[in-house]
C-alpha positions as a Markdown table, in Angstrom:
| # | Residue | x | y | z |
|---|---|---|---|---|
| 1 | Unk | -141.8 | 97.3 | -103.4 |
| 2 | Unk | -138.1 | 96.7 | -105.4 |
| 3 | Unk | -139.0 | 93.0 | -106.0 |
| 4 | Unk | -142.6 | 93.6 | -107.1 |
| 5 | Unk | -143.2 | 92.6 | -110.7 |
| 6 | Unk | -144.4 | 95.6 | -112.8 |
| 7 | Unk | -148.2 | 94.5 | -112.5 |
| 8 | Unk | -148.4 | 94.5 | -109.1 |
| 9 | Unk | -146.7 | 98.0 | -108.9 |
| 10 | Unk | -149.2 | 99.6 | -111.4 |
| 11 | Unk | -152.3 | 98.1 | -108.6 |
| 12 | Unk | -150.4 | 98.7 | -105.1 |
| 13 | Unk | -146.9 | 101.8 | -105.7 |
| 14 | Unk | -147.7 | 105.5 | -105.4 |
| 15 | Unk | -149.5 | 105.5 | -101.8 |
| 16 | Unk | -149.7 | 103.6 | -98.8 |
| 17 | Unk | -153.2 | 105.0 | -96.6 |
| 18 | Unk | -152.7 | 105.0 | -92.8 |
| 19 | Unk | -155.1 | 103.6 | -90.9 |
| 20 | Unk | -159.0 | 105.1 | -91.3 |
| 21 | Unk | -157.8 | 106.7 | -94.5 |
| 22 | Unk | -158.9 | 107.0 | -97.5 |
| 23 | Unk | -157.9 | 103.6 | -99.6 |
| 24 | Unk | -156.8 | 105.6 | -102.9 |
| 25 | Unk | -155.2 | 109.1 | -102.9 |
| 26 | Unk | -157.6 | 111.9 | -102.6 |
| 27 | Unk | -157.6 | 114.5 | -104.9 |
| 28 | Unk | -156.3 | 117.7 | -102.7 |
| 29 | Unk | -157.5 | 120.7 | -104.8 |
| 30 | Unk | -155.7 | 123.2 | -103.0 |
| 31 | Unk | -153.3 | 125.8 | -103.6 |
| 32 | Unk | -151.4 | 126.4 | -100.5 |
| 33 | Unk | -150.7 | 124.5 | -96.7 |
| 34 | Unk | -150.9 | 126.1 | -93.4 |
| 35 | Unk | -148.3 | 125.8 | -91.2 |
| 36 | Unk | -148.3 | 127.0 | -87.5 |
| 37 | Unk | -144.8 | 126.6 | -87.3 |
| 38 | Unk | -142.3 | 129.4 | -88.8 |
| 39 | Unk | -138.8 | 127.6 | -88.4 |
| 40 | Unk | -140.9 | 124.5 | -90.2 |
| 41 | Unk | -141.7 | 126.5 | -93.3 |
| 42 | Unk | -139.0 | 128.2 | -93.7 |
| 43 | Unk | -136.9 | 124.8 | -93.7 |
| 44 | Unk | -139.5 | 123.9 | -96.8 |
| 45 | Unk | -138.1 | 126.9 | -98.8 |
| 46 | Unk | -134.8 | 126.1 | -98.0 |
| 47 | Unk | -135.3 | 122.6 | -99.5 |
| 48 | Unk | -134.1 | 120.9 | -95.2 |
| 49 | Unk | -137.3 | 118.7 | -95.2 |
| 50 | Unk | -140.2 | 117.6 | -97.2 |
| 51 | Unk | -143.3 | 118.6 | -97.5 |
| 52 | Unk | -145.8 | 121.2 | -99.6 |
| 53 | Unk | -146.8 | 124.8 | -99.0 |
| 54 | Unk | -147.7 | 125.3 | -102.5 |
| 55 | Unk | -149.0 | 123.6 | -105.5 |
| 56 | Unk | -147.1 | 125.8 | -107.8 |
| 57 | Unk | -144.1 | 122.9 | -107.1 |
| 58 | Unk | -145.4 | 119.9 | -105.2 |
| 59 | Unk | -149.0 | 118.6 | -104.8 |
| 60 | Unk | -149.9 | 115.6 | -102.1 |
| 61 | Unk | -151.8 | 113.9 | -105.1 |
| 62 | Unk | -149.6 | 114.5 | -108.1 |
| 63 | Unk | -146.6 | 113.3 | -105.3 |
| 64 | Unk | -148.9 | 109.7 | -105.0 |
| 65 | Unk | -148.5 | 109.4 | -108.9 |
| 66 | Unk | -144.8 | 110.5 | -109.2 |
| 67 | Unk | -144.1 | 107.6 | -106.9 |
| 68 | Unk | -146.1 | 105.5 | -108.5 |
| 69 | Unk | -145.0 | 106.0 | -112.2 |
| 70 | Unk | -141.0 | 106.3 | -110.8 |
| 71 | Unk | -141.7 | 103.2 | -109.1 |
| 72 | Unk | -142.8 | 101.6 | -112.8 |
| 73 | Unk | -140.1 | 102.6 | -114.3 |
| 74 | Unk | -137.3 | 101.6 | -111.4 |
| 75 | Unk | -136.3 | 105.4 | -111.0 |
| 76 | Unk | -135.7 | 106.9 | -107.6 |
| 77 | Unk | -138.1 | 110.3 | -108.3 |
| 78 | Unk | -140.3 | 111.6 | -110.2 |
| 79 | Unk | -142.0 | 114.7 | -111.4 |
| 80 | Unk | -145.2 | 115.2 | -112.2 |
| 81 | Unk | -145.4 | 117.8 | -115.3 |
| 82 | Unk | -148.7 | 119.9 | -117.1 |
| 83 | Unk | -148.1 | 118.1 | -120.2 |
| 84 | Unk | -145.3 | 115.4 | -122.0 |
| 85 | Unk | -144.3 | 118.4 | -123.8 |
| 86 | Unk | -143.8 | 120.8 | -120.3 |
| 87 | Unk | -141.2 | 117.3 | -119.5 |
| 88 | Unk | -139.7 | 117.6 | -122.2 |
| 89 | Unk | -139.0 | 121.5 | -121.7 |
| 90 | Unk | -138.5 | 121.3 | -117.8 |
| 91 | Unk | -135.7 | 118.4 | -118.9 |
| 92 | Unk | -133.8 | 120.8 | -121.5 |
| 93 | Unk | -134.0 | 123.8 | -119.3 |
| 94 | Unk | -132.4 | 121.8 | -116.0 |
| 95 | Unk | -129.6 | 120.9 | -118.1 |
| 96 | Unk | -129.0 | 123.3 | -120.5 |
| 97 | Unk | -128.2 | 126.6 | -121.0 |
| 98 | Unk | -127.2 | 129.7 | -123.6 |
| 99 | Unk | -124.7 | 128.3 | -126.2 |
| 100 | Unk | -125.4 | 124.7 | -124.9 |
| 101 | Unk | -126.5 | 121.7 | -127.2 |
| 102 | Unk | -128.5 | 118.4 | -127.1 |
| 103 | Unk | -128.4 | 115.8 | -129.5 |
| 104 | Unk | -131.5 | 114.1 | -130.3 |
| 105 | Unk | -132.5 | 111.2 | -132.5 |
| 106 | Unk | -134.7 | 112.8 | -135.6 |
| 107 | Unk | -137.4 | 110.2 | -135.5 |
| 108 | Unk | -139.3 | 111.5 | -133.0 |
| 109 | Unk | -142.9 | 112.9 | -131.8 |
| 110 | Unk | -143.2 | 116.1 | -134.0 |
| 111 | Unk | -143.9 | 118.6 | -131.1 |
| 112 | Unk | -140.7 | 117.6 | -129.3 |
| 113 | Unk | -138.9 | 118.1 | -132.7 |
| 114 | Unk | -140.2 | 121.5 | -133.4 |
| 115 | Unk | -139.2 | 122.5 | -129.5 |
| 116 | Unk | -136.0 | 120.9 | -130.2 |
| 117 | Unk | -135.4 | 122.4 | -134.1 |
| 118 | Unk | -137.5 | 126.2 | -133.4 |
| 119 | Unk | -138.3 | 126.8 | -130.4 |
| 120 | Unk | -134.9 | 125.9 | -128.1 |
| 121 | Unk | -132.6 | 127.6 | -130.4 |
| 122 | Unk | -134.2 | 131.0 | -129.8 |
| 123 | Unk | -133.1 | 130.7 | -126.6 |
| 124 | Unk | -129.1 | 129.5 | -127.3 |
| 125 | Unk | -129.8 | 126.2 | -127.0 |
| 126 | Unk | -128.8 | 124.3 | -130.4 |
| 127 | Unk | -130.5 | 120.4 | -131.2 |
| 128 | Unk | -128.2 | 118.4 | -133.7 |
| 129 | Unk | -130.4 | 115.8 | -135.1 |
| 130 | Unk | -129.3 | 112.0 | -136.0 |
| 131 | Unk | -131.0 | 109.1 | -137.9 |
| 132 | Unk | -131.9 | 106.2 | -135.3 |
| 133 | Unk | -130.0 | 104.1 | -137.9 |
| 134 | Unk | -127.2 | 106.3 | -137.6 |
| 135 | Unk | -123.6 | 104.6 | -136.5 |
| 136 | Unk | -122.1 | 105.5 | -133.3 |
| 137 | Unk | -119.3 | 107.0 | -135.0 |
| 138 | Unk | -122.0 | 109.4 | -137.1 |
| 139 | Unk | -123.6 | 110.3 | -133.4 |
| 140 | Unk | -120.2 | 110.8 | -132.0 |
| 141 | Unk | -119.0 | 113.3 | -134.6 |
| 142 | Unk | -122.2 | 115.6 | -133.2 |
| 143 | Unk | -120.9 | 115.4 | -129.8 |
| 144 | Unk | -118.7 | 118.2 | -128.2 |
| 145 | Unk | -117.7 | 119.4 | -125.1 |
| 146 | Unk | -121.2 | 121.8 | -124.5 |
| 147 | Unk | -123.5 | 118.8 | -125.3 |
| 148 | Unk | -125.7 | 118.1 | -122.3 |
| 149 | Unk | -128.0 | 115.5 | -123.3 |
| 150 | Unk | -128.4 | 112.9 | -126.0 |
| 151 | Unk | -132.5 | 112.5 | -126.4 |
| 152 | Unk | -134.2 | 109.8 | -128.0 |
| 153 | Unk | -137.9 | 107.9 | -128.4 |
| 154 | Unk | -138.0 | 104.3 | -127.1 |
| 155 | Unk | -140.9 | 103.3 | -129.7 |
| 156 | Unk | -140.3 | 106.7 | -132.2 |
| 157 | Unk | -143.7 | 108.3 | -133.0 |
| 158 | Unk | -144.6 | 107.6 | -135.5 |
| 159 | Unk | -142.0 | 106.1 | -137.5 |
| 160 | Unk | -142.4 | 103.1 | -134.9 |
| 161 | Unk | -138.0 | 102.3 | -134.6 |
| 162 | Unk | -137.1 | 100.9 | -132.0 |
| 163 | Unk | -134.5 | 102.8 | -129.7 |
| 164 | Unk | -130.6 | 101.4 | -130.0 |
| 165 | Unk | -130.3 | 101.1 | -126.4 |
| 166 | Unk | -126.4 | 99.7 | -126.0 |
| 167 | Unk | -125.6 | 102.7 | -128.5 |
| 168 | Unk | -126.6 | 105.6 | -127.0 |
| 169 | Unk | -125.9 | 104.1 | -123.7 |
| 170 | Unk | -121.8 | 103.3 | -124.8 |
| 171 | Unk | -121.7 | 107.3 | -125.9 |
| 172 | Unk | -123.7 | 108.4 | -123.2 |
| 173 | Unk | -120.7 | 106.6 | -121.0 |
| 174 | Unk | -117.6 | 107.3 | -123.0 |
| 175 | Unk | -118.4 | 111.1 | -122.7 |
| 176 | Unk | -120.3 | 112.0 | -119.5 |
| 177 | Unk | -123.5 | 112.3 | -120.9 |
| 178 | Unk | -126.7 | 112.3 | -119.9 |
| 179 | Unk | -128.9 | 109.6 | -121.6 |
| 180 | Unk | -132.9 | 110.8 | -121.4 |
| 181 | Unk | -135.6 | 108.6 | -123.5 |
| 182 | Unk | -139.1 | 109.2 | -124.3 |
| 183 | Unk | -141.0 | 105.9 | -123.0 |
| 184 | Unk | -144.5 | 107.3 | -123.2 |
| 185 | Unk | -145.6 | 104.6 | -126.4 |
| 186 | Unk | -143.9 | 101.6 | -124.8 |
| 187 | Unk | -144.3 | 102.3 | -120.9 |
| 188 | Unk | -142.7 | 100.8 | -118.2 |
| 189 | Unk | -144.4 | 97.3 | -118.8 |
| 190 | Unk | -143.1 | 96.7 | -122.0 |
| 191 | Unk | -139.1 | 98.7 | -121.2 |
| 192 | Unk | -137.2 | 100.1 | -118.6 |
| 193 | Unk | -134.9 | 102.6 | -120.1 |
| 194 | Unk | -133.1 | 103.2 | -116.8 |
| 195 | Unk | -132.2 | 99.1 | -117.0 |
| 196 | Unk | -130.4 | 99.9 | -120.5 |
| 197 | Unk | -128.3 | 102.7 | -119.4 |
| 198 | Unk | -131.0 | 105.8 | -119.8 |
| 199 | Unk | -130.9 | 108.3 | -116.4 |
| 200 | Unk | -134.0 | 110.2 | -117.1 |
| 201 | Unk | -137.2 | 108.3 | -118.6 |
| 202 | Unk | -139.8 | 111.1 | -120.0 |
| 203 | Unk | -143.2 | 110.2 | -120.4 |
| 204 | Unk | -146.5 | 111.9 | -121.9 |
| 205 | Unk | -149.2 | 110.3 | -119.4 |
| 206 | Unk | -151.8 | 111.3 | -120.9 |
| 207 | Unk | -151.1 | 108.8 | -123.6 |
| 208 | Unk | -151.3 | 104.8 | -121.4 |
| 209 | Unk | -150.2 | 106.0 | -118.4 |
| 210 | Unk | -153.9 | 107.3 | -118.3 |
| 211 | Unk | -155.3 | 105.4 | -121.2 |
| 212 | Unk | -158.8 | 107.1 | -121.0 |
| 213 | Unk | -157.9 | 110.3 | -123.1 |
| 214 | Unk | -159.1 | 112.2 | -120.1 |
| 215 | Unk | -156.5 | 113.8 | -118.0 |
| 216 | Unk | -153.4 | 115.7 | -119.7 |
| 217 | Unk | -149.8 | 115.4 | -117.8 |
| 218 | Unk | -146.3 | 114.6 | -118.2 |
| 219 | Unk | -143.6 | 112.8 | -115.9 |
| 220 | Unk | -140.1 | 113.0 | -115.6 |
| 221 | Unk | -138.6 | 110.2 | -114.0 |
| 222 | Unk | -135.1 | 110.7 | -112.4 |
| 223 | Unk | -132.6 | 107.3 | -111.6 |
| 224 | Unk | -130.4 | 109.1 | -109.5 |
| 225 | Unk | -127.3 | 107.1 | -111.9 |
| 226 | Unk | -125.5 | 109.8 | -113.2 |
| 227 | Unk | -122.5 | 110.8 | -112.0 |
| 228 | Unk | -123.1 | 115.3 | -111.8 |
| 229 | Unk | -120.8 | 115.6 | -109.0 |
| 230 | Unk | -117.6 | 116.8 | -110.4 |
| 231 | Unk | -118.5 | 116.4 | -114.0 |
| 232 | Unk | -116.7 | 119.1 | -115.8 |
| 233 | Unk | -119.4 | 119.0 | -118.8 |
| 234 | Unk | -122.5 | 120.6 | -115.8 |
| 235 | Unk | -120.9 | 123.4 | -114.2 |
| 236 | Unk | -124.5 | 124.5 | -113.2 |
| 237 | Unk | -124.9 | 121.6 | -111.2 |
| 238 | Unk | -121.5 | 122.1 | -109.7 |
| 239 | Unk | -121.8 | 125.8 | -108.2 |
| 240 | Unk | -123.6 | 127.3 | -105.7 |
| 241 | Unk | -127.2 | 128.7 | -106.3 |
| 242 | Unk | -127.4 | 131.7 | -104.5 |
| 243 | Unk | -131.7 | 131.6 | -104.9 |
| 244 | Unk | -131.3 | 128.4 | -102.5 |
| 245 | Unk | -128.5 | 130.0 | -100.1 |
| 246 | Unk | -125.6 | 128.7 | -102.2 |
| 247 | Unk | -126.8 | 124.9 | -102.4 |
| 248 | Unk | -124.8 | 122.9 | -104.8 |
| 249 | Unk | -126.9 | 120.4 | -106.4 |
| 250 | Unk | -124.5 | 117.7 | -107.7 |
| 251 | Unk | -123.9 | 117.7 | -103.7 |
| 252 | Unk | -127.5 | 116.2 | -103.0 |
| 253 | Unk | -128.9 | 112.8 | -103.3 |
| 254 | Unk | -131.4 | 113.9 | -106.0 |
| 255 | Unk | -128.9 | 116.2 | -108.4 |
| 256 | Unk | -131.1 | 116.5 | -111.3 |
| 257 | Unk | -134.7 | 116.2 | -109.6 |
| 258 | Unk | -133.8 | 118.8 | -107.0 |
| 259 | Unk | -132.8 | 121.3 | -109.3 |
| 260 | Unk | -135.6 | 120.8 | -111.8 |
| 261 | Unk | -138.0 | 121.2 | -109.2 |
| 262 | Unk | -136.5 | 122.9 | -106.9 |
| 263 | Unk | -135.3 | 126.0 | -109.7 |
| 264 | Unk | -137.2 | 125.0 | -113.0 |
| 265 | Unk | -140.6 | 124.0 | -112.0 |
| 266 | Unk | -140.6 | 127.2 | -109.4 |
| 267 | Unk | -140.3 | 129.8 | -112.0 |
| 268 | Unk | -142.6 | 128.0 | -114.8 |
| 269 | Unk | -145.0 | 126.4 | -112.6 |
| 270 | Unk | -145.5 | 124.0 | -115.5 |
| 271 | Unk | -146.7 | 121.1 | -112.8 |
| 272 | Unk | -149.3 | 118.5 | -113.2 |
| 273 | Unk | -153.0 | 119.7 | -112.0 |
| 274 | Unk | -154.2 | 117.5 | -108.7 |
| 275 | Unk | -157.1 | 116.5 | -111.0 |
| 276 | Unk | -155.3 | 115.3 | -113.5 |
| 277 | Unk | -152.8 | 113.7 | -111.5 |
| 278 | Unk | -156.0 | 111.7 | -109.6 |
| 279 | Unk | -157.2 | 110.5 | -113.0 |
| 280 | Unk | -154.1 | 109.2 | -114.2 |
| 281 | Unk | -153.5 | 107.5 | -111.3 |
| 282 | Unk | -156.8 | 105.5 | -111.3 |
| 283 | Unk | -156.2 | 105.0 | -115.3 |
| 284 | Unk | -152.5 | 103.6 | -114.7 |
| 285 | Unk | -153.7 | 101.0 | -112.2 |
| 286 | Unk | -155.1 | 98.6 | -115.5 |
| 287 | Unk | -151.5 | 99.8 | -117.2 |
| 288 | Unk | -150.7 | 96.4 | -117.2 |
| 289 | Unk | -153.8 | 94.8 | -118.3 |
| 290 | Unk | -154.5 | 97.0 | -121.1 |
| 291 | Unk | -150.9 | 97.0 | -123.1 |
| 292 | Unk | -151.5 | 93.3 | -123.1 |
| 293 | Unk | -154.9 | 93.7 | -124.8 |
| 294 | Unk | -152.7 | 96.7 | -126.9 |
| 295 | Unk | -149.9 | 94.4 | -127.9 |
| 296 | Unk | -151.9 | 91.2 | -128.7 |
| 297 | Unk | -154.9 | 93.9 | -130.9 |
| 298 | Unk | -151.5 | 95.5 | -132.9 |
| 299 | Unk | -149.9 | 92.6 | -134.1 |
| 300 | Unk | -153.3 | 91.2 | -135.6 |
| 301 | Unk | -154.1 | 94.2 | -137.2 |
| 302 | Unk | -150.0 | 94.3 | -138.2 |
| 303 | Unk | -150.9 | 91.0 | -140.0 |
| 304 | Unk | -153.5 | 91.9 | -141.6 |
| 305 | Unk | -152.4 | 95.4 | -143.0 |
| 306 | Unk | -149.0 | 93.6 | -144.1 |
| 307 | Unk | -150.9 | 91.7 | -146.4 |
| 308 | Unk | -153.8 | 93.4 | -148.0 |
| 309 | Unk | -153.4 | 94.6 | -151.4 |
| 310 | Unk | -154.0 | 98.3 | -151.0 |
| 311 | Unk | -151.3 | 98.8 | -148.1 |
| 312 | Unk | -147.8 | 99.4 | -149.7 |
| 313 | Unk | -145.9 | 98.9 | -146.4 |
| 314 | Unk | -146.7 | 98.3 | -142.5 |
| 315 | Unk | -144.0 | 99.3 | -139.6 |
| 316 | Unk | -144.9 | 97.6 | -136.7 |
| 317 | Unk | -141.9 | 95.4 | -134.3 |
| 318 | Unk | -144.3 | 92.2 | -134.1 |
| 319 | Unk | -143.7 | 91.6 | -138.1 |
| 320 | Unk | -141.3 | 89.3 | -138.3 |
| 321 | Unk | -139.9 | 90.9 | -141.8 |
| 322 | Unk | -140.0 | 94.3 | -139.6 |
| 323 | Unk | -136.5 | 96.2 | -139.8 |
| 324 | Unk | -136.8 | 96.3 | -136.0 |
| 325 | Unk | -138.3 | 92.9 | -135.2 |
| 326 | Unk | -134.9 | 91.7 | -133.8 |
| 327 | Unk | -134.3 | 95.0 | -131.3 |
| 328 | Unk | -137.5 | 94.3 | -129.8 |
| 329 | Unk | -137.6 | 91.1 | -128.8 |
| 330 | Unk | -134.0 | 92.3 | -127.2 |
| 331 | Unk | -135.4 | 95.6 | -125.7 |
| 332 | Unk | -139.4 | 94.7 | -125.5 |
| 333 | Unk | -140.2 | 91.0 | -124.8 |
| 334 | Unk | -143.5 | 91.0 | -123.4 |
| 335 | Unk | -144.8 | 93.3 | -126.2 |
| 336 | Unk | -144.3 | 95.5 | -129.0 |
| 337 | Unk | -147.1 | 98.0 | -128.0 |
| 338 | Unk | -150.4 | 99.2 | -129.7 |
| 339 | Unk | -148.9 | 101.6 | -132.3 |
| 340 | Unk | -147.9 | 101.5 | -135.8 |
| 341 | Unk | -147.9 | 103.6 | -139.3 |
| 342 | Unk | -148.5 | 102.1 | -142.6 |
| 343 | Unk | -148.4 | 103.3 | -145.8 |
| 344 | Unk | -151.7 | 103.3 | -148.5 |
| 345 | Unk | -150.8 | 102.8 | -151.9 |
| 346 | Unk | -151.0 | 106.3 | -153.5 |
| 347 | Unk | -150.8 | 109.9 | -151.9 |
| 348 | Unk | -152.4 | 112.0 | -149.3 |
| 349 | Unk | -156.0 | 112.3 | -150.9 |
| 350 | Unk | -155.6 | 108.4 | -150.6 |
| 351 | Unk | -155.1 | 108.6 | -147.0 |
| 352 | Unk | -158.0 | 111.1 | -146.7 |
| 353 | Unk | -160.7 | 108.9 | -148.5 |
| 354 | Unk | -159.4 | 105.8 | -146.1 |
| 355 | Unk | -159.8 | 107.9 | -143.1 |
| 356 | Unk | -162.6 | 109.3 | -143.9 |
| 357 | Unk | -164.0 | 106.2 | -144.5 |
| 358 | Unk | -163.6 | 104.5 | -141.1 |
| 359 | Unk | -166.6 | 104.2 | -138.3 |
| 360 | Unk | -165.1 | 102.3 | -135.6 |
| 361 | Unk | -161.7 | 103.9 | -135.7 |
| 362 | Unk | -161.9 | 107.6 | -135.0 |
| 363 | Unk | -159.7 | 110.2 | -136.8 |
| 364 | Unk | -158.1 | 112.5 | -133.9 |
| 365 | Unk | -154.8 | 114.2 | -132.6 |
| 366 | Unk | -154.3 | 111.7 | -130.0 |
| 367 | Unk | -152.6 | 108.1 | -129.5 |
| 368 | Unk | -152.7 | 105.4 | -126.9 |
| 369 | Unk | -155.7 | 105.1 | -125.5 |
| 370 | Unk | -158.7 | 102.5 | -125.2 |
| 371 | Unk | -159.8 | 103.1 | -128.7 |
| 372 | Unk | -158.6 | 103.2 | -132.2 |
| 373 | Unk | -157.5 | 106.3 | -133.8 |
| 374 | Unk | -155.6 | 107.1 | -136.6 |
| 375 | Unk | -154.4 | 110.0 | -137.9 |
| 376 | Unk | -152.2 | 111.5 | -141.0 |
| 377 | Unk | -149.1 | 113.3 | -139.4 |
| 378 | Unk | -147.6 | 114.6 | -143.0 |
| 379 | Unk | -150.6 | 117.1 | -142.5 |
| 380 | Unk | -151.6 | 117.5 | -138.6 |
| 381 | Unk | -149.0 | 117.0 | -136.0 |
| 382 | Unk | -145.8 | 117.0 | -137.9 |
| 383 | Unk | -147.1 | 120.2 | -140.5 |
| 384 | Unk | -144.5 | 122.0 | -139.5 |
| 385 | Unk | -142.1 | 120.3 | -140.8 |
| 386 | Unk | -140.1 | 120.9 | -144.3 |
| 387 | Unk | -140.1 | 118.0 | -146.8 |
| 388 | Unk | -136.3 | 117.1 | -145.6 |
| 389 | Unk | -137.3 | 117.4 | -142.2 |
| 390 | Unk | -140.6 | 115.2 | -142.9 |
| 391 | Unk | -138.0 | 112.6 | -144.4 |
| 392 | Unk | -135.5 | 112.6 | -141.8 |
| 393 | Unk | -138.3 | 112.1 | -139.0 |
| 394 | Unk | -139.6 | 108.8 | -141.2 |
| 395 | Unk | -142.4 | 110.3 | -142.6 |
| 396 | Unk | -143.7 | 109.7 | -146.4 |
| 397 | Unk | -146.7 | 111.3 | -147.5 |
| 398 | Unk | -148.6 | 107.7 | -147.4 |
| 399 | Unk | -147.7 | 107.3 | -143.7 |
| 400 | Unk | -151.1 | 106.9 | -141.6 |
| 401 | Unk | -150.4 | 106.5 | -138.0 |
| 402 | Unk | -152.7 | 103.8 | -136.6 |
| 403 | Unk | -153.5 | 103.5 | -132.5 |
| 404 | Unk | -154.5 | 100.1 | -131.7 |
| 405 | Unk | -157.3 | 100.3 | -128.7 |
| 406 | Unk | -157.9 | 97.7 | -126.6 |
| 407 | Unk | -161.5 | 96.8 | -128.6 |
| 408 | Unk | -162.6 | 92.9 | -130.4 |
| 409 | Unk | -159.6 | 93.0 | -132.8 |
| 410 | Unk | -162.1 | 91.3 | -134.9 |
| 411 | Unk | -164.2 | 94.8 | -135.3 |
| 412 | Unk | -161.1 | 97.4 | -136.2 |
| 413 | Unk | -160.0 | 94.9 | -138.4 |
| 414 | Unk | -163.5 | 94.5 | -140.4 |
| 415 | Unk | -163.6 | 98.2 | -140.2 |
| 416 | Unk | -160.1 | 98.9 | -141.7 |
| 417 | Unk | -160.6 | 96.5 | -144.5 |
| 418 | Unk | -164.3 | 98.6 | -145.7 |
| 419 | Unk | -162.2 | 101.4 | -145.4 |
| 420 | Unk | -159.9 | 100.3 | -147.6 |
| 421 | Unk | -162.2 | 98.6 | -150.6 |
| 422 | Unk | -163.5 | 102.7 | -149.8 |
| 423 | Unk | -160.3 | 103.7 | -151.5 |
């Protein structure tokens, strides 16, 4: 299915039924697989063929949605995880290790910034943070020879930049680096990191990929394009495991997807649920269809926001006057996606009373789905954060973080300009 456009992959990739079966992928809610044959299952725990025998690492029906999502995004395999944030994790702890570091883009989804900032350091693993407007000599200078990933968001949520592809790409190159991006708010329709020099593309599903706000998982999607074997800067994936009989990993076909499955997924079991992997599987069939609707719905309501009197400023790509209007039509021609923050004239009680205000558009801790949300980050999903860390991630105290759905963009507009006059 190589030279299948991206529609036709999100309606017929991820399973092929056989003859008398079932036409979609049936949800297989089951823990474990019989075997009547020993040699057969012991060759499944020695990683010699391919197969299940428990759902603690691979699933038939989350495996018909890793295909399906890898096949999206051009990768060669994917992994279905619990959550965006248990990808995120899963992809930190198959690289790194004790006194290692990543370097990460500061605009960025506030949960992956806390694991980055709080969380990973307890454990020896140190995140040195850059400004997506950063030079590559700025990025460069955070770079040294324990640095196992560079880490950024291809849309940033919710400062809405636009990732610097040919950037982090050129360092990615120069030092033997692997390159892993967040596409979860622009999707395979609208990018392809692994086309601009990314080898991992990380994705919260239930965001689009699902687009019902019903089923929570995560994928990791590996392109098999970086170059582990030999690579002085991944000794782990250069010497033997002795829990898999010695296996080298840079030695396989699948270096990073074997070992994060194979060694990370087994001991945190942090893997996508068969139900959830059936649902988001159904959902990511209309992928295509619906980031239309979401791209056409934001760049009205981008218009109309940009130019009322009681909004100071409006980030969205489709703006022409947009500080990253040029880098998308380079890195996202068919669409700049449903997402975008603007600022209200004032302060947070500002932001409360417009919020508040709204019936159409729902205030809630989630983005990308059918229907409008918006939400104030400052005080929900980026509280956490210091004042200097709230400025470094592109968040003012105005910001309000708006989630185009896919309704009349005549009714969230009507409904955002009474919630305005509310203010």
């Amino acid at each position: 299915m190589k030279d299948l456009h991206v529609d036709t992959l999100c309606v017929q990739a991820g399973y092929k039924p056989q003859t008398g079966e079932s036409r979609i992928p049936q949800i297989c809610q089951s823990t474990t697989f019989f075997y009547g044959d020993t040699q057969k299952m012991a060759d499944l725990f020695d990683l010699k063929a391919e197969g299940f025998f428990y759902s603690r690492l691979a699933n038939p029906t989350v495996e018909a949605l890793e295909k399906k999502v890898a096949a999206l995004e051009g990768g060669a395999y994917g992994i279905g995880c619990a959550s965006g944030m248990s990808a995120i994790l899963l992809t930190a702890m198959t690289l790194c290790e004790a006194g290692d570091n990543i370097v990460a883009a500061s605009e960025i989804y506030g949960g992956s910034y806390n694991l980055f900032a709080v969380t990973l350091p307890k454990f020896g693993i140190e995140c040195r943070f850059f400004s997506a407007e950063s030079s590559a000599e700025e990025i460069e200078r955070l770079i040294d020879g324990k640095t196992k990933m560079l880490y950024a968001e291809t849309v940033a949520n919710p400062a809405i930049t636009v990732l610097d592809f040919d950037k982090l790409s050129a360092l990615s190159k120069k030092h033997g680096i692997l390159f892993a991006v967040d596409n979860t708010l622009a999707t395979p329709v609208l990018c392809r990191p692994l086309e601009w020099g990314a080898h991992l593309a990380i994705h919260s599903t239930t965001k689009y990929m699902d687009g019902h706000a019903a089923a929570l998982g995560g994928m990791i999607v590996d392109g098999a394009n970086f170059p582990f074997l030999n690579n002085p800067r991944y000794p782990a994936f250069n010497t033997p495991d002795e829990s898999y009989h010695g296996l080298i990993y840079a030695q396989t076909a699948l270096p990073f997807g074997t070992k994060c499955r194979a060694q990370m997924m087994r001991d945190t079991g942090a893997i996508m649920s068969p139900q959830n992997a059936f649902l988001t599987y159904l959902g990511s069939d209309t992928l295509a269809l619906r980031m239309e609707r979401h791209c056409k719905n934001a760049a009205a309501v981008a218009k109309f926001l940009s130019e009322h009197k009681k909004v100071e400023w409006v980030r969205h790509p489709s703006l022409p006057d947009d500080p990253n209007h040029a880098r998308a039509k380079k890195y996202l021609p068919a669409g700049t996606g449903g997402m975008m923050s603007f600022g209200i004239k004032g302060n947070a009680k500002q932001c409360a009373k417009f919020m508040e205000a709204l019936t159409l558009v729902t205030q809630e801790t989630h983005v990308a789905d059918v229907r409008s949300c918006v939400l104030h980050p400052a005080s929900t999903t980026h509280r956490q954060l210091s004042e200097a860390d709230l400025k470094a991630a592109g968040i003012p105290e105005n910001l309000v973080r708006l989630s185009v759905g896919i309704e009349r963009a005549e009714d969230i507009i009507a409904d955002l300009s009474q919630a305005l006059d509310a203010i």
